[in-house]
């Protein structure tokens, strides 16, 4: 199967105008078995309540039956079970879709077929959910653009409910730039129209692509590649008087401009561009700010205290200086994300304080190390220590409520920390590395 996918990628790379007419037959038992092995265990089940272990109990027969139904077109995706998770502010809830296990297999197989094709077309400015690229790479690129370029203004834009507003007709037109296999198109249409099950009621999905679906990140990248990336590179940059750059991670993006008039013009045109494709700019979260090496000087001229900041990928970016004096962009964990992470830990320790202390400590280690791995980036040490401090406070508070009496005082906590210390914060990602 690896040879087939490599061949598809080679054709797509060497023939930029090639449109693929026959891909559907590659969704076979071999590919689905590969997908089954890659899917994680212990994940929430969909509307049919079948998990990986139950599906695996009769794997060969299940896969053969699935392939047969795909060939006969009797396969229909089940409705997506709706769930909600906290947003970055820790208050609002974000809708999440949980697929049936069989639908996860089909969507992952589709992704493996389509990704090698569109990866050849995607621009280098796109970082989200792409092989070999990460959010830290996007942060490094943005840092390089602002510090080494001529950026003086930043457009911090936010698309309102992107995954819920993707227009299906435009989505299919974007896919048709490379995929003309009618069977693949038909299958994707069925996936998009599968519907949502919430509180026992079925709701149609006439627009949007479910956040949480295996194929949703790829579809989002394809959609924004044509809606935003190509438009910015081929139209916006040519019309600007100065430098203009963009960094995008899925539906989050930041645009950098040399001149204010270019930034303001782009902001107005962006609203019209998004509206054309059924999307909407969240104006309360979007802004044009002065940012860059000259921002501080301009603020002093206008009697402003300091330049504005902007958030991107969970970090607040702000203007600062290095120890030697030159301008530098620095970043720290955003206030909203920090509060949300602390709140999430509070809820977890409330629900799990009854467990054995060794199990709790093991899980806390894992949570802290995971936090450090993402937020452990250049200039963010102070916020890492703040998070560790908040975690230690919550541990003491809720472990002391394991019974009717005070069962865990500071002396016991310090003694436990002496022999089982919490992981110390460390910087894992060098922004200049």
Tab-separated table of C-alpha atoms in Angstrom:
chain	number	residue	atom	x	y	z
A	1	UNK	CA	0.000	0.000	0.000
A	2	UNK	CA	2.916	2.315	0.717
A	3	UNK	CA	4.111	1.891	-2.867
A	4	UNK	CA	0.681	2.829	-4.225
A	5	UNK	CA	0.499	5.987	-2.101
A	6	UNK	CA	4.046	6.935	-3.070
A	7	UNK	CA	3.157	6.513	-6.746
A	8	UNK	CA	0.052	8.707	-6.321
A	9	UNK	CA	2.206	11.403	-4.684
A	10	UNK	CA	4.788	11.185	-7.494
A	11	UNK	CA	2.144	11.641	-10.185
A	12	UNK	CA	0.594	14.590	-8.337
A	13	UNK	CA	4.015	16.226	-7.894
A	14	UNK	CA	5.220	15.752	-11.484
A	15	UNK	CA	1.900	16.634	-13.124
A	16	UNK	CA	0.433	19.704	-11.383
A	17	UNK	CA	-2.553	19.760	-13.761
A	18	UNK	CA	-3.351	16.056	-13.375
A	19	UNK	CA	-6.880	15.189	-12.224
A	20	UNK	CA	-7.296	11.745	-10.697
A	21	UNK	CA	-10.108	9.698	-12.203
A	22	UNK	CA	-9.702	6.322	-10.469
A	23	UNK	CA	-8.882	6.142	-6.762
A	24	UNK	CA	-11.902	4.464	-5.186
A	25	UNK	CA	-10.695	0.896	-5.751
A	26	UNK	CA	-7.708	1.566	-3.480
A	27	UNK	CA	-10.033	1.562	-0.456
A	28	UNK	CA	-9.562	-2.160	0.088
A	29	UNK	CA	-9.013	-4.547	2.981
A	30	UNK	CA	-5.261	-3.870	3.024
A	31	UNK	CA	-5.692	-0.102	3.401
A	32	UNK	CA	-8.487	-0.432	5.953
A	33	UNK	CA	-6.402	-2.880	7.998
A	34	UNK	CA	-3.542	-0.380	7.991
A	35	UNK	CA	-5.948	2.311	9.213
A	36	UNK	CA	-7.294	0.003	11.917
A	37	UNK	CA	-3.800	-0.547	13.303
A	38	UNK	CA	-3.131	3.208	13.392
A	39	UNK	CA	-6.332	4.262	15.124
A	40	UNK	CA	-5.873	4.729	18.893
A	41	UNK	CA	-7.658	2.585	21.442
A	42	UNK	CA	-9.751	3.733	24.420
A	43	UNK	CA	-11.456	6.454	22.403
A	44	UNK	CA	-15.109	7.417	22.791
A	45	UNK	CA	-17.535	5.360	20.710
A	46	UNK	CA	-19.997	6.785	18.198
A	47	UNK	CA	-23.762	6.380	18.016
A	48	UNK	CA	-23.488	2.590	17.625
A	49	UNK	CA	-21.369	2.328	20.814
A	50	UNK	CA	-18.833	0.043	19.080
A	51	UNK	CA	-15.209	0.635	20.062
A	52	UNK	CA	-11.970	-0.640	18.556
A	53	UNK	CA	-11.721	-3.725	20.782
A	54	UNK	CA	-15.251	-4.864	19.899
A	55	UNK	CA	-14.683	-4.250	16.186
A	56	UNK	CA	-11.385	-6.145	16.343
A	57	UNK	CA	-13.028	-9.213	17.864
A	58	UNK	CA	-14.270	-10.152	14.390
A	59	UNK	CA	-11.904	-8.008	12.334
A	60	UNK	CA	-11.497	-9.999	9.108
A	61	UNK	CA	-15.210	-10.505	8.631
A	62	UNK	CA	-15.980	-6.878	9.511
A	63	UNK	CA	-13.439	-5.482	7.039
A	64	UNK	CA	-14.557	-7.783	4.220
A	65	UNK	CA	-18.165	-6.808	4.856
A	66	UNK	CA	-17.235	-3.097	4.854
A	67	UNK	CA	-15.357	-3.376	1.547
A	68	UNK	CA	-18.272	-5.268	0.014
A	69	UNK	CA	-20.711	-2.559	1.098
A	70	UNK	CA	-18.398	0.132	-0.284
A	71	UNK	CA	-18.356	-1.665	-3.649
A	72	UNK	CA	-22.138	-2.066	-3.749
A	73	UNK	CA	-22.757	1.471	-2.436
A	74	UNK	CA	-24.786	0.142	0.453
A	75	UNK	CA	-22.359	1.752	2.921
A	76	UNK	CA	-23.762	4.880	4.536
A	77	UNK	CA	-21.937	6.837	7.259
A	78	UNK	CA	-23.746	6.880	10.578
A	79	UNK	CA	-24.757	10.186	12.179
A	80	UNK	CA	-22.041	11.867	14.220
A	81	UNK	CA	-22.546	11.893	17.968
A	82	UNK	CA	-22.293	15.441	19.262
A	83	UNK	CA	-20.203	16.230	22.351
A	84	UNK	CA	-18.836	19.455	23.798
A	85	UNK	CA	-15.427	20.453	25.152
A	86	UNK	CA	-14.346	23.755	26.786
A	87	UNK	CA	-12.952	26.465	24.513
A	88	UNK	CA	-9.713	28.316	25.184
A	89	UNK	CA	-11.426	30.782	27.524
A	90	UNK	CA	-12.561	27.914	29.769
A	91	UNK	CA	-16.185	29.121	29.692
A	92	UNK	CA	-17.739	28.628	26.248
A	93	UNK	CA	-18.088	25.115	24.842
A	94	UNK	CA	-16.819	23.894	21.491
A	95	UNK	CA	-18.901	21.311	19.567
A	96	UNK	CA	-17.039	18.107	18.798
A	97	UNK	CA	-18.134	15.202	16.616
A	98	UNK	CA	-17.548	11.573	17.629
A	99	UNK	CA	-17.666	9.134	14.710
A	100	UNK	CA	-18.676	5.497	14.673
A	101	UNK	CA	-15.561	3.302	14.519
A	102	UNK	CA	-16.301	2.025	11.015
A	103	UNK	CA	-16.671	5.595	9.768
A	104	UNK	CA	-13.313	6.459	11.320
A	105	UNK	CA	-11.730	3.699	9.229
A	106	UNK	CA	-13.282	4.945	5.988
A	107	UNK	CA	-12.396	8.580	6.655
A	108	UNK	CA	-8.801	7.722	7.551
A	109	UNK	CA	-8.494	5.622	4.378
A	110	UNK	CA	-9.830	8.537	2.317
A	111	UNK	CA	-7.349	10.866	3.987
A	112	UNK	CA	-4.464	8.561	3.107
A	113	UNK	CA	-5.521	8.625	-0.552
A	114	UNK	CA	-6.141	12.369	-0.849
A	115	UNK	CA	-3.324	13.720	1.308
A	116	UNK	CA	-0.431	12.688	-1.023
A	117	UNK	CA	-2.197	14.515	-3.873
A	118	UNK	CA	-2.996	17.821	-2.201
A	119	UNK	CA	0.275	17.896	-0.250
A	120	UNK	CA	1.980	18.628	-3.555
A	121	UNK	CA	-0.232	21.711	-4.025
A	122	UNK	CA	-0.309	23.155	-0.520
A	123	UNK	CA	1.863	26.233	-0.002
A	124	UNK	CA	4.675	26.498	2.536
A	125	UNK	CA	2.680	29.071	4.534
A	126	UNK	CA	0.278	26.323	5.722
A	127	UNK	CA	1.301	24.320	8.809
A	128	UNK	CA	-1.780	22.767	10.394
A	129	UNK	CA	-2.261	18.974	10.358
A	130	UNK	CA	0.347	18.363	7.684
A	131	UNK	CA	3.034	15.662	7.804
A	132	UNK	CA	6.377	16.913	9.069
A	133	UNK	CA	4.940	20.272	10.196
A	134	UNK	CA	3.886	21.420	13.640
A	135	UNK	CA	2.549	24.436	15.484
A	136	UNK	CA	6.078	25.155	16.726
A	137	UNK	CA	7.239	25.357	13.100
A	138	UNK	CA	4.487	27.911	12.443
A	139	UNK	CA	5.605	29.960	15.459
A	140	UNK	CA	9.224	29.876	14.277
A	141	UNK	CA	8.224	31.056	10.798
A	142	UNK	CA	6.092	33.882	12.186
A	143	UNK	CA	8.949	34.921	14.471
A	144	UNK	CA	11.349	34.988	11.520
A	145	UNK	CA	8.964	37.085	9.378
A	146	UNK	CA	8.479	39.739	12.070
A	147	UNK	CA	12.063	39.939	13.344
A	148	UNK	CA	13.931	39.695	10.043
A	149	UNK	CA	11.403	41.271	7.704
A	150	UNK	CA	9.897	44.741	7.492
A	151	UNK	CA	6.703	43.995	9.400
A	152	UNK	CA	5.154	47.058	11.032
A	153	UNK	CA	1.493	45.971	11.142
A	154	UNK	CA	-0.228	42.695	11.914
A	155	UNK	CA	-3.737	41.583	10.983
A	156	UNK	CA	-4.940	39.219	13.692
A	157	UNK	CA	-8.030	37.604	12.109
A	158	UNK	CA	-10.443	34.958	13.332
A	159	UNK	CA	-13.000	33.024	11.260
A	160	UNK	CA	-16.258	32.567	13.129
A	161	UNK	CA	-17.154	28.876	13.560
A	162	UNK	CA	-15.129	27.781	10.531
A	163	UNK	CA	-15.807	24.033	10.760
A	164	UNK	CA	-19.551	24.671	11.097
A	165	UNK	CA	-19.731	27.021	8.092
A	166	UNK	CA	-17.821	25.248	5.319
A	167	UNK	CA	-20.014	25.405	2.215
A	168	UNK	CA	-20.454	21.913	0.743
A	169	UNK	CA	-20.808	23.092	-2.850
A	170	UNK	CA	-17.615	25.125	-2.689
A	171	UNK	CA	-15.912	22.240	-0.900
A	172	UNK	CA	-16.670	19.895	-3.781
A	173	UNK	CA	-15.479	22.499	-6.306
A	174	UNK	CA	-12.182	22.732	-4.452
A	175	UNK	CA	-11.804	18.938	-4.477
A	176	UNK	CA	-12.596	18.819	-8.198
A	177	UNK	CA	-9.422	20.763	-8.942
A	178	UNK	CA	-7.644	17.449	-8.432
A	179	UNK	CA	-10.257	14.711	-7.888
A	180	UNK	CA	-12.769	13.795	-10.599
A	181	UNK	CA	-13.330	10.182	-9.546
A	182	UNK	CA	-17.154	10.169	-9.181
A	183	UNK	CA	-17.059	7.448	-6.541
A	184	UNK	CA	-14.689	9.404	-4.295
A	185	UNK	CA	-16.805	12.538	-4.702
A	186	UNK	CA	-19.955	10.604	-3.916
A	187	UNK	CA	-18.428	9.096	-0.783
A	188	UNK	CA	-17.244	12.495	0.491
A	189	UNK	CA	-20.711	13.944	-0.135
A	190	UNK	CA	-22.246	11.166	1.972
A	191	UNK	CA	-19.746	11.863	4.746
A	192	UNK	CA	-20.556	15.580	4.717
A	193	UNK	CA	-24.319	14.893	4.729
A	194	UNK	CA	-24.280	12.163	7.410
A	195	UNK	CA	-26.060	14.353	9.955
A	196	UNK	CA	-25.615	14.873	13.686
A	197	UNK	CA	-27.152	13.007	16.598
A	198	UNK	CA	-27.634	15.119	19.724
A	199	UNK	CA	-29.787	14.213	22.724
A	200	UNK	CA	-31.331	11.364	20.730
A	201	UNK	CA	-32.429	13.631	17.879
A	202	UNK	CA	-31.053	13.571	14.336
A	203	UNK	CA	-30.154	16.894	12.732
A	204	UNK	CA	-29.186	17.375	9.070
A	205	UNK	CA	-25.697	18.668	8.231
A	206	UNK	CA	-26.317	20.938	5.236
A	207	UNK	CA	-23.087	22.829	5.815
A	208	UNK	CA	-19.866	22.409	7.709
A	209	UNK	CA	-17.486	19.543	8.309
A	210	UNK	CA	-17.506	17.939	11.744
A	211	UNK	CA	-14.686	19.018	14.024
A	212	UNK	CA	-13.236	15.751	15.262
A	213	UNK	CA	-13.659	13.777	12.046
A	214	UNK	CA	-10.562	12.039	10.688
A	215	UNK	CA	-10.864	13.727	7.312
A	216	UNK	CA	-11.951	17.169	8.590
A	217	UNK	CA	-8.432	18.663	9.004
A	218	UNK	CA	-7.521	17.728	5.416
A	219	UNK	CA	-10.802	19.114	4.055
A	220	UNK	CA	-10.204	22.323	6.035
A	221	UNK	CA	-6.722	22.688	4.530
A	222	UNK	CA	-8.050	22.069	1.012
A	223	UNK	CA	-10.834	24.623	1.471
A	224	UNK	CA	-8.573	27.352	2.881
A	225	UNK	CA	-5.858	26.600	0.344
A	226	UNK	CA	-8.160	27.875	-2.389
A	227	UNK	CA	-10.110	30.423	-0.339
A	228	UNK	CA	-7.196	32.089	1.463
A	229	UNK	CA	-3.686	30.851	0.649
A	230	UNK	CA	-3.715	31.132	-3.145
A	231	UNK	CA	-5.673	34.391	-3.019
A	232	UNK	CA	-3.144	35.934	-0.635
A	233	UNK	CA	-0.114	34.780	-2.648
A	234	UNK	CA	-1.454	35.583	-6.117
A	235	UNK	CA	-3.662	38.616	-5.520
A	236	UNK	CA	-3.039	40.307	-2.163
A	237	UNK	CA	0.771	40.315	-2.243
A	238	UNK	CA	0.867	41.704	-5.777
A	239	UNK	CA	-1.428	44.593	-4.848
A	240	UNK	CA	0.550	45.589	-1.739
A	241	UNK	CA	3.035	48.460	-1.823
A	242	UNK	CA	5.343	46.781	0.692
A	243	UNK	CA	6.064	43.357	2.130
A	244	UNK	CA	3.164	41.064	2.998
A	245	UNK	CA	3.334	37.585	4.532
A	246	UNK	CA	0.898	35.079	6.038
A	247	UNK	CA	1.259	32.089	8.384
A	248	UNK	CA	-1.713	29.737	8.706
A	249	UNK	CA	-2.360	26.803	11.028
A	250	UNK	CA	-5.643	25.220	9.906
A	251	UNK	CA	-8.233	28.005	10.399
A	252	UNK	CA	-5.950	30.203	12.564
A	253	UNK	CA	-3.802	32.674	10.654
A	254	UNK	CA	-1.780	35.865	11.099
A	255	UNK	CA	-0.900	38.314	8.315
A	256	UNK	CA	2.080	40.681	8.473
A	257	UNK	CA	2.388	43.928	6.469
A	258	UNK	CA	4.971	46.636	6.032
A	259	UNK	CA	2.498	49.486	5.528
A	260	UNK	CA	-0.680	50.353	7.386
A	261	UNK	CA	-2.717	51.063	4.247
A	262	UNK	CA	-1.920	47.568	2.916
A	263	UNK	CA	-3.048	45.986	6.202
A	264	UNK	CA	-6.295	47.966	6.363
A	265	UNK	CA	-7.081	47.285	2.718
A	266	UNK	CA	-6.524	43.559	3.224
A	267	UNK	CA	-8.765	43.557	6.319
A	268	UNK	CA	-11.682	45.012	4.329
A	269	UNK	CA	-11.129	42.696	1.364
A	270	UNK	CA	-10.822	39.669	3.668
A	271	UNK	CA	-14.401	40.109	4.909
A	272	UNK	CA	-15.673	40.127	1.319
A	273	UNK	CA	-13.512	37.164	0.334
A	274	UNK	CA	-14.714	35.010	3.238
A	275	UNK	CA	-18.352	35.973	2.656
A	276	UNK	CA	-18.090	34.773	-0.942
A	277	UNK	CA	-17.320	31.262	0.314
A	278	UNK	CA	-19.911	31.199	3.099
A	279	UNK	CA	-17.519	32.185	5.887
A	280	UNK	CA	-17.644	35.107	8.308
A	281	UNK	CA	-14.941	37.157	9.993
A	282	UNK	CA	-15.366	37.409	13.780
A	283	UNK	CA	-14.780	41.152	13.965
A	284	UNK	CA	-14.840	41.257	17.780
A	285	UNK	CA	-11.755	38.977	17.741
A	286	UNK	CA	-10.053	40.494	14.693
A	287	UNK	CA	-7.940	43.640	14.542
A	288	UNK	CA	-5.181	45.528	12.775
A	289	UNK	CA	-2.381	46.431	15.182
A	290	UNK	CA	0.971	48.170	15.004
A	291	UNK	CA	3.546	45.488	15.695
A	292	UNK	CA	7.224	45.108	14.903
A	293	UNK	CA	10.570	46.795	15.388
A	294	UNK	CA	9.096	50.307	15.000
A	295	UNK	CA	5.930	49.742	17.024
A	296	UNK	CA	7.367	51.049	20.302
A	297	UNK	CA	8.651	54.224	18.669
A	298	UNK	CA	5.272	54.848	17.024
A	299	UNK	CA	3.492	54.320	20.366
A	300	UNK	CA	5.645	56.980	22.024
A	301	UNK	CA	4.745	59.434	19.253
A	302	UNK	CA	1.051	58.796	19.930
A	303	UNK	CA	1.507	58.904	23.738
A	304	UNK	CA	0.561	55.238	24.036
A	305	UNK	CA	2.053	53.117	26.827
A	306	UNK	CA	3.141	50.100	24.778
A	307	UNK	CA	2.318	48.287	21.519
A	308	UNK	CA	-0.687	45.960	21.292
A	309	UNK	CA	-0.312	42.211	21.505
A	310	UNK	CA	-1.962	39.355	19.621
A	311	UNK	CA	-2.647	35.687	20.338
A	312	UNK	CA	-1.721	32.842	18.006
A	313	UNK	CA	-1.739	29.099	18.756
A	314	UNK	CA	-2.191	29.619	22.497
A	315	UNK	CA	0.612	32.180	22.882
A	316	UNK	CA	0.429	35.943	23.397
A	317	UNK	CA	3.004	37.653	21.172
A	318	UNK	CA	4.433	40.968	22.336
A	319	UNK	CA	7.180	43.391	21.346
A	320	UNK	CA	10.311	43.346	23.481
A	321	UNK	CA	14.090	43.519	23.311
A	322	UNK	CA	16.940	41.078	23.742
A	323	UNK	CA	19.523	41.437	26.493
A	324	UNK	CA	21.787	43.257	24.071
A	325	UNK	CA	19.116	45.749	23.055
A	326	UNK	CA	17.874	44.787	19.547
A	327	UNK	CA	14.156	44.250	18.915
A	328	UNK	CA	12.706	40.809	19.593
A	329	UNK	CA	9.311	39.165	19.475
A	330	UNK	CA	8.564	37.317	22.690
A	331	UNK	CA	5.681	35.071	23.597
A	332	UNK	CA	4.001	33.666	26.671
A	333	UNK	CA	1.039	31.407	27.357
A	334	UNK	CA	-2.098	33.400	26.608
A	335	UNK	CA	-4.267	34.335	29.589
A	336	UNK	CA	-7.341	32.540	28.225
A	337	UNK	CA	-5.432	29.333	27.529
A	338	UNK	CA	-3.709	29.458	30.937
A	339	UNK	CA	-7.019	29.817	32.787
A	340	UNK	CA	-8.565	27.026	30.731
A	341	UNK	CA	-5.682	24.656	31.500
A	342	UNK	CA	-5.848	25.390	35.224
A	343	UNK	CA	-9.622	24.924	35.208
A	344	UNK	CA	-9.284	21.626	33.341
A	345	UNK	CA	-6.793	20.357	35.920
A	346	UNK	CA	-9.087	21.464	38.752
A	347	UNK	CA	-11.994	19.466	37.309
A	348	UNK	CA	-9.766	16.430	36.825
A	349	UNK	CA	-8.387	16.391	40.381
A	350	UNK	CA	-11.889	16.916	41.785
A	351	UNK	CA	-13.138	13.825	39.994
A	352	UNK	CA	-10.073	11.641	40.642
A	353	UNK	CA	-8.907	12.593	44.146
A	354	UNK	CA	-10.291	9.301	45.497
A	355	UNK	CA	-7.691	7.269	43.567
A	356	UNK	CA	-4.490	5.918	45.050
A	357	UNK	CA	-1.935	8.693	45.568
A	358	UNK	CA	0.646	6.880	43.409
A	359	UNK	CA	-1.758	6.740	40.464
A	360	UNK	CA	-2.649	10.407	40.909
A	361	UNK	CA	1.007	11.420	41.000
A	362	UNK	CA	1.791	9.407	37.876
A	363	UNK	CA	-1.020	11.121	35.975
A	364	UNK	CA	0.029	14.560	37.255
A	365	UNK	CA	3.553	13.937	35.976
A	366	UNK	CA	2.130	13.064	32.577
A	367	UNK	CA	-0.065	16.168	32.480
A	368	UNK	CA	2.757	18.513	33.495
A	369	UNK	CA	5.219	17.031	31.016
A	370	UNK	CA	2.613	17.337	28.257
A	371	UNK	CA	2.089	20.988	29.166
A	372	UNK	CA	5.844	21.650	29.141
A	373	UNK	CA	6.248	19.919	25.777
A	374	UNK	CA	3.857	22.351	24.105
A	375	UNK	CA	4.287	25.565	26.088
A	376	UNK	CA	7.985	25.048	26.872
A	377	UNK	CA	9.186	27.530	24.293
A	378	UNK	CA	11.736	30.341	24.344
A	379	UNK	CA	10.790	33.212	26.740
A	380	UNK	CA	7.890	31.325	28.343
A	381	UNK	CA	9.627	29.955	31.467
A	382	UNK	CA	7.761	32.238	33.871
A	383	UNK	CA	4.352	30.991	32.743
A	384	UNK	CA	5.543	27.377	33.015
A	385	UNK	CA	6.487	27.951	36.656
A	386	UNK	CA	3.143	29.678	37.247
A	387	UNK	CA	1.280	26.646	35.912
A	388	UNK	CA	3.289	24.275	38.101
A	389	UNK	CA	2.530	26.466	41.128
A	390	UNK	CA	-1.215	26.452	40.369
A	391	UNK	CA	-1.150	22.660	39.976
A	392	UNK	CA	0.597	22.211	43.337
A	393	UNK	CA	-2.012	24.447	45.031
A	394	UNK	CA	-4.873	22.460	43.538
A	395	UNK	CA	-3.233	19.188	44.548
A	396	UNK	CA	-3.007	20.297	48.164
A	397	UNK	CA	-6.561	21.642	48.220
A	398	UNK	CA	-8.303	18.621	46.742
A	399	UNK	CA	-6.139	15.876	48.203
A	400	UNK	CA	-6.980	17.413	51.565
A	401	UNK	CA	-10.655	16.772	50.831
A	402	UNK	CA	-10.455	13.040	50.450
A	403	UNK	CA	-12.353	12.594	53.732
A	404	UNK	CA	-14.303	14.523	56.382
A	405	UNK	CA	-11.160	15.602	58.194
A	406	UNK	CA	-7.967	17.296	57.091
A	407	UNK	CA	-6.032	14.319	55.838
A	408	UNK	CA	-3.257	15.990	53.874
A	409	UNK	CA	-1.416	18.938	55.473
A	410	UNK	CA	1.497	20.964	54.141
A	411	UNK	CA	4.007	18.874	56.051
A	412	UNK	CA	2.790	15.689	54.385
A	413	UNK	CA	2.665	17.403	51.000
A	414	UNK	CA	6.257	18.656	51.297
A	415	UNK	CA	7.420	15.234	52.491
A	416	UNK	CA	5.728	13.613	49.506
A	417	UNK	CA	7.202	16.221	47.137
A	418	UNK	CA	10.652	15.534	48.572
A	419	UNK	CA	10.506	11.878	47.503
A	420	UNK	CA	8.184	12.327	44.520
A	421	UNK	CA	8.870	15.835	43.166
A	422	UNK	CA	6.743	17.317	40.448
A	423	UNK	CA	8.544	17.715	37.099
A	424	UNK	CA	10.434	20.987	36.875
A	425	UNK	CA	9.562	23.270	33.953
A	426	UNK	CA	11.991	23.304	31.065
A	427	UNK	CA	12.196	24.798	27.595
A	428	UNK	CA	11.808	22.094	24.951
A	429	UNK	CA	11.545	24.313	21.867
A	430	UNK	CA	14.137	26.886	20.873
A	431	UNK	CA	12.335	29.412	18.694
A	432	UNK	CA	15.625	30.156	16.927
A	433	UNK	CA	16.620	26.508	16.538
